[in-house]
Short mmCIF file of N, CA and C in Angstrom, two decimals:
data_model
loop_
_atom_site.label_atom_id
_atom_site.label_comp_id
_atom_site.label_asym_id
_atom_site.label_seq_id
_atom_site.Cartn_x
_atom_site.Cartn_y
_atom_site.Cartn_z
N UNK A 371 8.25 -17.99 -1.28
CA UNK A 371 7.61 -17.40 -0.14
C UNK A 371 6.27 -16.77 -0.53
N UNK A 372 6.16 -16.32 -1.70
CA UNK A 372 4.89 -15.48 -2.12
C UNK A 372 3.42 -16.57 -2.07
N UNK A 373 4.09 -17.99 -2.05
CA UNK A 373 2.71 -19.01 -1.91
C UNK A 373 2.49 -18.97 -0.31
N UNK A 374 2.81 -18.54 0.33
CA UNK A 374 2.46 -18.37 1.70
C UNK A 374 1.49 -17.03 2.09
N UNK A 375 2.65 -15.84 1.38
CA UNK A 375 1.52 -14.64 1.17
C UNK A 375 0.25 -14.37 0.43
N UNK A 376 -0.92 -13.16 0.93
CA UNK A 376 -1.98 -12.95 0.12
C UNK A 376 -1.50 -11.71 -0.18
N UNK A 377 -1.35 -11.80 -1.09
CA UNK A 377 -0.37 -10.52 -1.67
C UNK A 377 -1.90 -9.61 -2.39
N UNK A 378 -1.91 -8.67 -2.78
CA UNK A 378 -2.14 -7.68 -3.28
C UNK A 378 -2.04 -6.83 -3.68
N UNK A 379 -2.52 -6.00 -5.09
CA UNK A 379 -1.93 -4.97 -5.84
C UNK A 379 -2.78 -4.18 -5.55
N UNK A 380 -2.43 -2.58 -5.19
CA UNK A 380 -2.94 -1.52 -4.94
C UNK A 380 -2.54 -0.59 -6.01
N UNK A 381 -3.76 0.06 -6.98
CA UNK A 381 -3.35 1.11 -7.62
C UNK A 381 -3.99 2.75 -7.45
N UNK A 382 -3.25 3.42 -7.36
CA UNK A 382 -3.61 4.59 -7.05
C UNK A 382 -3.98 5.08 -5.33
N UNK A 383 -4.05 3.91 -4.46
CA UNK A 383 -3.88 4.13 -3.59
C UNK A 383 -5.41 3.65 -3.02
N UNK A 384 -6.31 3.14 -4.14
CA UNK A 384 -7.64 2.93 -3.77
C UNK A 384 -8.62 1.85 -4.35
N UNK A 385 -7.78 1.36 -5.46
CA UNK A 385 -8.15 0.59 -6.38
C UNK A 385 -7.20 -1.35 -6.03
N UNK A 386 -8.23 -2.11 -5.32
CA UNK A 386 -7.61 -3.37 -4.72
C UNK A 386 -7.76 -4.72 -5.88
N UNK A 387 -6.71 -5.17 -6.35
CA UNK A 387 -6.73 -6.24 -7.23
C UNK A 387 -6.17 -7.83 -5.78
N UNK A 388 -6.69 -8.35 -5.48
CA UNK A 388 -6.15 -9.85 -5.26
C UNK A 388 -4.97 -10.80 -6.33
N UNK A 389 -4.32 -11.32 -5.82
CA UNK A 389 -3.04 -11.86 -6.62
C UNK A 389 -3.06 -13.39 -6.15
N UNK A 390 -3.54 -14.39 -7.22
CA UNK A 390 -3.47 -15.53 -6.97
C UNK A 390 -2.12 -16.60 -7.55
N UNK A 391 -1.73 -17.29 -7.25
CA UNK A 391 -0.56 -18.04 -7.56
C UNK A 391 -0.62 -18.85 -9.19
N UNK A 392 -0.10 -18.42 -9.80
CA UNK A 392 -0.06 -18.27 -11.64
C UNK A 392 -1.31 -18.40 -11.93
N UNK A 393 -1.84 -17.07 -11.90
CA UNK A 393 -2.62 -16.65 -12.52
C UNK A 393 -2.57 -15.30 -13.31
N UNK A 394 -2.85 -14.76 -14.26
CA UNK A 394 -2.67 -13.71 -14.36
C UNK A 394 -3.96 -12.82 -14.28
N UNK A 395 -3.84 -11.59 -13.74
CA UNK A 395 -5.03 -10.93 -13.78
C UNK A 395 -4.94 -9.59 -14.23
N UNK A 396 -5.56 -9.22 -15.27
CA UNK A 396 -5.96 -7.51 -16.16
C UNK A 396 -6.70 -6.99 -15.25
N UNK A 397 -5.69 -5.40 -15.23
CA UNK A 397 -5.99 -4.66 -14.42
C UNK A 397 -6.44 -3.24 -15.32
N UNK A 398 -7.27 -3.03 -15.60
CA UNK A 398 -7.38 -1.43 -16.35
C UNK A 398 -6.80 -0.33 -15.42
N UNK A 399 -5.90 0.07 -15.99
CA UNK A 399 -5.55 1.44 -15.24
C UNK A 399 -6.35 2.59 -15.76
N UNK A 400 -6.92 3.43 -14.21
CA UNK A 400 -7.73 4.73 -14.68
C UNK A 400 -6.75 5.39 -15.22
N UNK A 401 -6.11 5.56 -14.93
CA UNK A 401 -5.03 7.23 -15.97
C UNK A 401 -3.87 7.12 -15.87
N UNK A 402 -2.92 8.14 -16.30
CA UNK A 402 -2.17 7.81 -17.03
C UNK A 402 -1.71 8.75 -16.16
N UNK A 403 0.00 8.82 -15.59
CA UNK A 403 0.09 7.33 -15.25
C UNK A 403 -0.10 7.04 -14.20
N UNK A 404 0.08 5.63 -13.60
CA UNK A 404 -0.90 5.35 -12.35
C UNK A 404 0.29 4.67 -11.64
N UNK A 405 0.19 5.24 -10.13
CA UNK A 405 1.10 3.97 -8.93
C UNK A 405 0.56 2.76 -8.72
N UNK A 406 1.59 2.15 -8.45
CA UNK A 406 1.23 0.72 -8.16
C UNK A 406 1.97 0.18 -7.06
N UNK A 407 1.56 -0.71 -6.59
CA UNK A 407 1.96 -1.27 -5.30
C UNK A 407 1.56 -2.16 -5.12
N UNK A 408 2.63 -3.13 -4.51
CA UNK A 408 1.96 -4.57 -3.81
C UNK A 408 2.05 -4.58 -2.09
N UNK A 409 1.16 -5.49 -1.66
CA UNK A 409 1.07 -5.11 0.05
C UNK A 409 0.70 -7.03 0.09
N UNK A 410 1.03 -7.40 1.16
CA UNK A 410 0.37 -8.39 1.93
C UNK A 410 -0.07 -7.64 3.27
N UNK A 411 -0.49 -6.73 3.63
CA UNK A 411 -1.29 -6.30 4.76
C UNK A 411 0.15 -5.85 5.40
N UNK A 412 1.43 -6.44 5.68
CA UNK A 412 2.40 -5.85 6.36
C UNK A 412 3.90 -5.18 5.92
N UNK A 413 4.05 -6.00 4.75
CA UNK A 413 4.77 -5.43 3.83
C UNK A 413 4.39 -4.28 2.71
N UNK A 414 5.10 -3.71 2.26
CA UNK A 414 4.62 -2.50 1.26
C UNK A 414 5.69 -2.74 0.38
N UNK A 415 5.58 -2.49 -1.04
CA UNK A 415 6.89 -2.33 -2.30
C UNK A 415 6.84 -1.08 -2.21
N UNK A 416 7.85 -0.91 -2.85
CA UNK A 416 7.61 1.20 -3.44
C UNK A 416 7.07 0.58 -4.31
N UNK A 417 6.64 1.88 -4.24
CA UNK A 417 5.61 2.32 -5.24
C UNK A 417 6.23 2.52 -6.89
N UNK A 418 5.70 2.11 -7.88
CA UNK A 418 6.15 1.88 -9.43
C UNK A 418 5.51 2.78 -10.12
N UNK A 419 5.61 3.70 -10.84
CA UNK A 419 4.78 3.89 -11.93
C UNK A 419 4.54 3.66 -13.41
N UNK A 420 3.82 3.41 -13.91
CA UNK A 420 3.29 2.59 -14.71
C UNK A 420 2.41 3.19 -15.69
N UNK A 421 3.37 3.13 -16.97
CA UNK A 421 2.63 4.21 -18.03
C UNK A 421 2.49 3.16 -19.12
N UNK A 422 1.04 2.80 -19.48
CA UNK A 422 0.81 2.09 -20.67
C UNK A 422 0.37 2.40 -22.00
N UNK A 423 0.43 2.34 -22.96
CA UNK A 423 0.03 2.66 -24.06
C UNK A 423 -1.64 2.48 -24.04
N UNK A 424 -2.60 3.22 -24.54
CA UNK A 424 -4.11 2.90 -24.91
C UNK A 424 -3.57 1.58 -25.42
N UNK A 425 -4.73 0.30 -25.01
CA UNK A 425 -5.17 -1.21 -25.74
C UNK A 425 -3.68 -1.77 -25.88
N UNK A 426 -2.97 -1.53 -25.03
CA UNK A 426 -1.64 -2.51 -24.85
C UNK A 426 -1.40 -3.02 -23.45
N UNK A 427 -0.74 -3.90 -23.69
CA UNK A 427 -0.62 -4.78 -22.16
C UNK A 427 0.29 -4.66 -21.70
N UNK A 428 1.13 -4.05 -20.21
CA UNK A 428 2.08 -4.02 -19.76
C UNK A 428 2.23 -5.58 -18.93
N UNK A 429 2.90 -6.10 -18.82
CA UNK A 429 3.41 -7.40 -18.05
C UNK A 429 4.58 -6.90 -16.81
N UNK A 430 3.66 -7.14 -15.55
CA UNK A 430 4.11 -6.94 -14.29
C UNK A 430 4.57 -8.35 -13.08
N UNK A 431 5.19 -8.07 -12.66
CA UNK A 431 5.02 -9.15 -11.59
C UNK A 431 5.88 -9.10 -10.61
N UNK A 432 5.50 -9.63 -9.59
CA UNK A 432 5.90 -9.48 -7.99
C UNK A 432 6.73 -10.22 -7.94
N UNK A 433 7.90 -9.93 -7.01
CA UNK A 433 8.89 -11.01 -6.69
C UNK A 433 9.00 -10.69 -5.32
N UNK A 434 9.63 -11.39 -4.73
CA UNK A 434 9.92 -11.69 -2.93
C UNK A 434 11.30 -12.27 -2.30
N UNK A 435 11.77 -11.04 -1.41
CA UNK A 435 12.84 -11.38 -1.11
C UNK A 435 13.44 -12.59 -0.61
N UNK A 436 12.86 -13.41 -0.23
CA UNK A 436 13.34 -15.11 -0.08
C UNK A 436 12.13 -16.00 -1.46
N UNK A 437 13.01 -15.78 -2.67
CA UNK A 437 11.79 -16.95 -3.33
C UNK A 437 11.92 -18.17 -2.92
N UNK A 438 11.45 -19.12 -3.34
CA UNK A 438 11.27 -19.97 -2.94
C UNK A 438 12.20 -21.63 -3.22
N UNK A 439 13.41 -21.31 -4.00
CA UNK A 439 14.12 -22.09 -3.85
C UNK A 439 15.22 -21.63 -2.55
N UNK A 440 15.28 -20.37 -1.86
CA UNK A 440 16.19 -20.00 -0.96
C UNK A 440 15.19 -20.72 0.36
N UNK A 441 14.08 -20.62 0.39
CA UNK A 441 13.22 -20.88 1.32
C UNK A 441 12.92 -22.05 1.84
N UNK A 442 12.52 -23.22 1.10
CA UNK A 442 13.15 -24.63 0.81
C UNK A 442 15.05 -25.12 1.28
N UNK A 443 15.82 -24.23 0.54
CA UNK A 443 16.91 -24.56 1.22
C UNK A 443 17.75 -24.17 2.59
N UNK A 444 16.39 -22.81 2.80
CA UNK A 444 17.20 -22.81 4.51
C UNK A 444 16.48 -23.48 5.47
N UNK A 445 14.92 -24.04 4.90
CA UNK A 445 14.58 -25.05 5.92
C UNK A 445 15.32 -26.44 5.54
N UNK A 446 15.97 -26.76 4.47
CA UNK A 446 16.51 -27.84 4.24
C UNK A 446 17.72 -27.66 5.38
N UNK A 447 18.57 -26.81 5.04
CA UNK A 447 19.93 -25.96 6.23
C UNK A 447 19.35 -26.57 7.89
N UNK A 448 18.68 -26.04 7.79
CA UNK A 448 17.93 -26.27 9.27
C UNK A 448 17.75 -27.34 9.80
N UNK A 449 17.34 -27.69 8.81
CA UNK A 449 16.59 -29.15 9.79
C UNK A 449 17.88 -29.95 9.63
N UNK A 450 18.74 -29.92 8.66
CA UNK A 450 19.99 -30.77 8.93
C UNK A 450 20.92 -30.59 9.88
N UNK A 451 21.42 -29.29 10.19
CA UNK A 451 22.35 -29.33 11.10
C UNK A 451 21.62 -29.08 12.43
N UNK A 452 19.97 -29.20 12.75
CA UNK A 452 19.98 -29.33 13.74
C UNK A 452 19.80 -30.46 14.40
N UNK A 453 18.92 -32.12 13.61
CA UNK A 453 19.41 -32.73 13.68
C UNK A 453 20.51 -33.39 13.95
N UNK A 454 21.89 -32.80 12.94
CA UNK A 454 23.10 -33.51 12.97
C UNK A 454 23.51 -33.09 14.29
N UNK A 455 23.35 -31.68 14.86
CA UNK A 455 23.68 -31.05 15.78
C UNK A 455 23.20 -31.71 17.13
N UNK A 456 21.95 -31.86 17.29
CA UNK A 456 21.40 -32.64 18.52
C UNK A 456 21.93 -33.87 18.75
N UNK A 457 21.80 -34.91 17.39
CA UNK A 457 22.76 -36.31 17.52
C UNK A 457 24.10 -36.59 17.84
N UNK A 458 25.06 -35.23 17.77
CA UNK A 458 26.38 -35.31 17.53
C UNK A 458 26.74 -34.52 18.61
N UNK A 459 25.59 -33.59 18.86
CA UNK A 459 26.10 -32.47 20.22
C UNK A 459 27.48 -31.95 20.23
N UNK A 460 27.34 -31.70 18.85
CA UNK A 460 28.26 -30.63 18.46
C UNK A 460 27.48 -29.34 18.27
N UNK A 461 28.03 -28.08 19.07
CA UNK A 461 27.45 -27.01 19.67
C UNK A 461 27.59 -25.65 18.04
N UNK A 462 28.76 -25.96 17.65
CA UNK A 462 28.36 -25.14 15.77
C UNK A 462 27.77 -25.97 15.08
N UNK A 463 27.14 -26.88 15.06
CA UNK A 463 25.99 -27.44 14.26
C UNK A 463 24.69 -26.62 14.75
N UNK A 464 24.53 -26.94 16.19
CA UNK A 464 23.77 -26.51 16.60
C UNK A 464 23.53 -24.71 16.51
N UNK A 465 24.48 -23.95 16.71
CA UNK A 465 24.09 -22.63 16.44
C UNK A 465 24.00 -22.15 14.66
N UNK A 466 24.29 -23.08 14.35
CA UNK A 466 24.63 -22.97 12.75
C UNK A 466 23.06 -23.30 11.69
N UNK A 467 22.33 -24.31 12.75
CA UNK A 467 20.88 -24.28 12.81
C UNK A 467 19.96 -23.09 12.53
N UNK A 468 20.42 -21.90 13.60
CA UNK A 468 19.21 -20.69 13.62
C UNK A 468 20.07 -19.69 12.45
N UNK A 469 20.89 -19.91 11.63
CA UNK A 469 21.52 -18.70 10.53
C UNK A 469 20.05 -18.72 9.69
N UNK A 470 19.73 -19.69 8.91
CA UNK A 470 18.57 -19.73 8.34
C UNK A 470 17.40 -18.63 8.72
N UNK A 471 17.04 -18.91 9.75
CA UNK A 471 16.01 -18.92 10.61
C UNK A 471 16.25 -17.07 10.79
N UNK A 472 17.10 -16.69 11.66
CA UNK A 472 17.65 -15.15 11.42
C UNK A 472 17.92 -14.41 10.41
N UNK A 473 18.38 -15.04 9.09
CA UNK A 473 18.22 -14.55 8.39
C UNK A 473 16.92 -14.12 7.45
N UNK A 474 16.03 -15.59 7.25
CA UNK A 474 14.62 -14.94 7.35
C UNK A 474 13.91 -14.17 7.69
N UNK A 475 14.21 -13.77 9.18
CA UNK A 475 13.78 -12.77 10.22
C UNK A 475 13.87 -11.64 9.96
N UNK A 476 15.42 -11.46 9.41
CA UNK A 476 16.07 -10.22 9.17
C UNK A 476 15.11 -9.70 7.77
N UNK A 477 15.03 -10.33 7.20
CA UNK A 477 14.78 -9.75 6.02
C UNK A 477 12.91 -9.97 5.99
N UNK A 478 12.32 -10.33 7.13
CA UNK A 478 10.64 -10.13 7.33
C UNK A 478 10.16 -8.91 8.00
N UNK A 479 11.39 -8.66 9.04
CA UNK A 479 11.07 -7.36 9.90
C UNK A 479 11.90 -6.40 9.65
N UNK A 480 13.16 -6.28 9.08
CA UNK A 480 14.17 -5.42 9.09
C UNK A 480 14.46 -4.88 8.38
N UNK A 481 14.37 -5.32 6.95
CA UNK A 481 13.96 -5.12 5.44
C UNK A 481 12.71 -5.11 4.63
N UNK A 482 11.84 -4.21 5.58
CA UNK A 482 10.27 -4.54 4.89
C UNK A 482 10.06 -3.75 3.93
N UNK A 483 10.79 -2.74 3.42
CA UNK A 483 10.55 -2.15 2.27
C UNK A 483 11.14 -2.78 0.68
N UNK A 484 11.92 -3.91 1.30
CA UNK A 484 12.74 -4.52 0.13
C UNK A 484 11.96 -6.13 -0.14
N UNK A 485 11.13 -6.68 0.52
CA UNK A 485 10.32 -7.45 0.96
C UNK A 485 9.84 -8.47 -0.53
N UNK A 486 8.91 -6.76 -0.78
CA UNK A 486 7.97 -7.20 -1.85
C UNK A 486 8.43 -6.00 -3.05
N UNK A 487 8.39 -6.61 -3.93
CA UNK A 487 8.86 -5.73 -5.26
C UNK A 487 8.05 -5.87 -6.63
N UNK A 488 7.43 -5.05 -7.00
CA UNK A 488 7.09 -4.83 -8.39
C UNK A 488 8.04 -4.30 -9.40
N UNK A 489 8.15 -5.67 -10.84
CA UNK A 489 8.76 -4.92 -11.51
C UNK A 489 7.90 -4.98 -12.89
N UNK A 490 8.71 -4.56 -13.77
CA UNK A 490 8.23 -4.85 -14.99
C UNK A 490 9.09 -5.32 -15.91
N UNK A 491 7.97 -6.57 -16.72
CA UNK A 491 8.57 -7.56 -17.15
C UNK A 491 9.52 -7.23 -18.66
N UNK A 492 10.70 -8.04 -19.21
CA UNK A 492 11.33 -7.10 -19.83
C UNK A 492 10.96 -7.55 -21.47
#
């Protein structure tokens, strides 16, 4: 799902890094220690803090509550039983169609604090 989002890292609450799809990008943190946060404009992570050693590299990265093999397989879900559902007009195929679809939902609008997550890498 995160190749769909323009995700972004916010540190300190003022400081905007852009997040491109495998790429990695060095971020100097002003001080010690510093919040961090990722946003696509509607989602928010909590906030992390993030204490690095002087001239050492912490390794961070975003993850997303539907990655992208769940995302792929509930449009795979979907499109099969609604298909099978329309051809067969069988009516639990057919409602068995939008679980996918609601559950996505659920977790875009209903779970927006669990959304987007910063962790650190181990």
């Amino acid at each position: 799902m995160l190749n769909f989002l323009d995700v972004r890292v916010v540190i300190n609450g003022n400081v905007i890094y852009p997040l491109r799809r495998d790429e990695p990008v060095v971020i100097t943190l002003p001080k010690k220690p510093s919040s961090l946060v990722a946003t696509d404009g509607y989602h928010i992570s909590p906030p992390l803090q993030v204490e690095c050693a002087p001239r050492k590299a912490c390794h961070l990265y975003v993850v997303c509550a539907i990655d992208d093999g769940l995302f792929y397989t509930g449009l795979l879900l979907l499109g099969v039983c609604a298909v099978v559902g329309v051809i067969s007009d069988i009516l639990l195929l057919k409602f068995l169609s939008f679980l996918p679809l609601l559950y996505f939902l659920f977790h875009y609008y209903i779970r927006r604090r669990a959304f987007l997550q910063v962790r650190m890498a181990a």
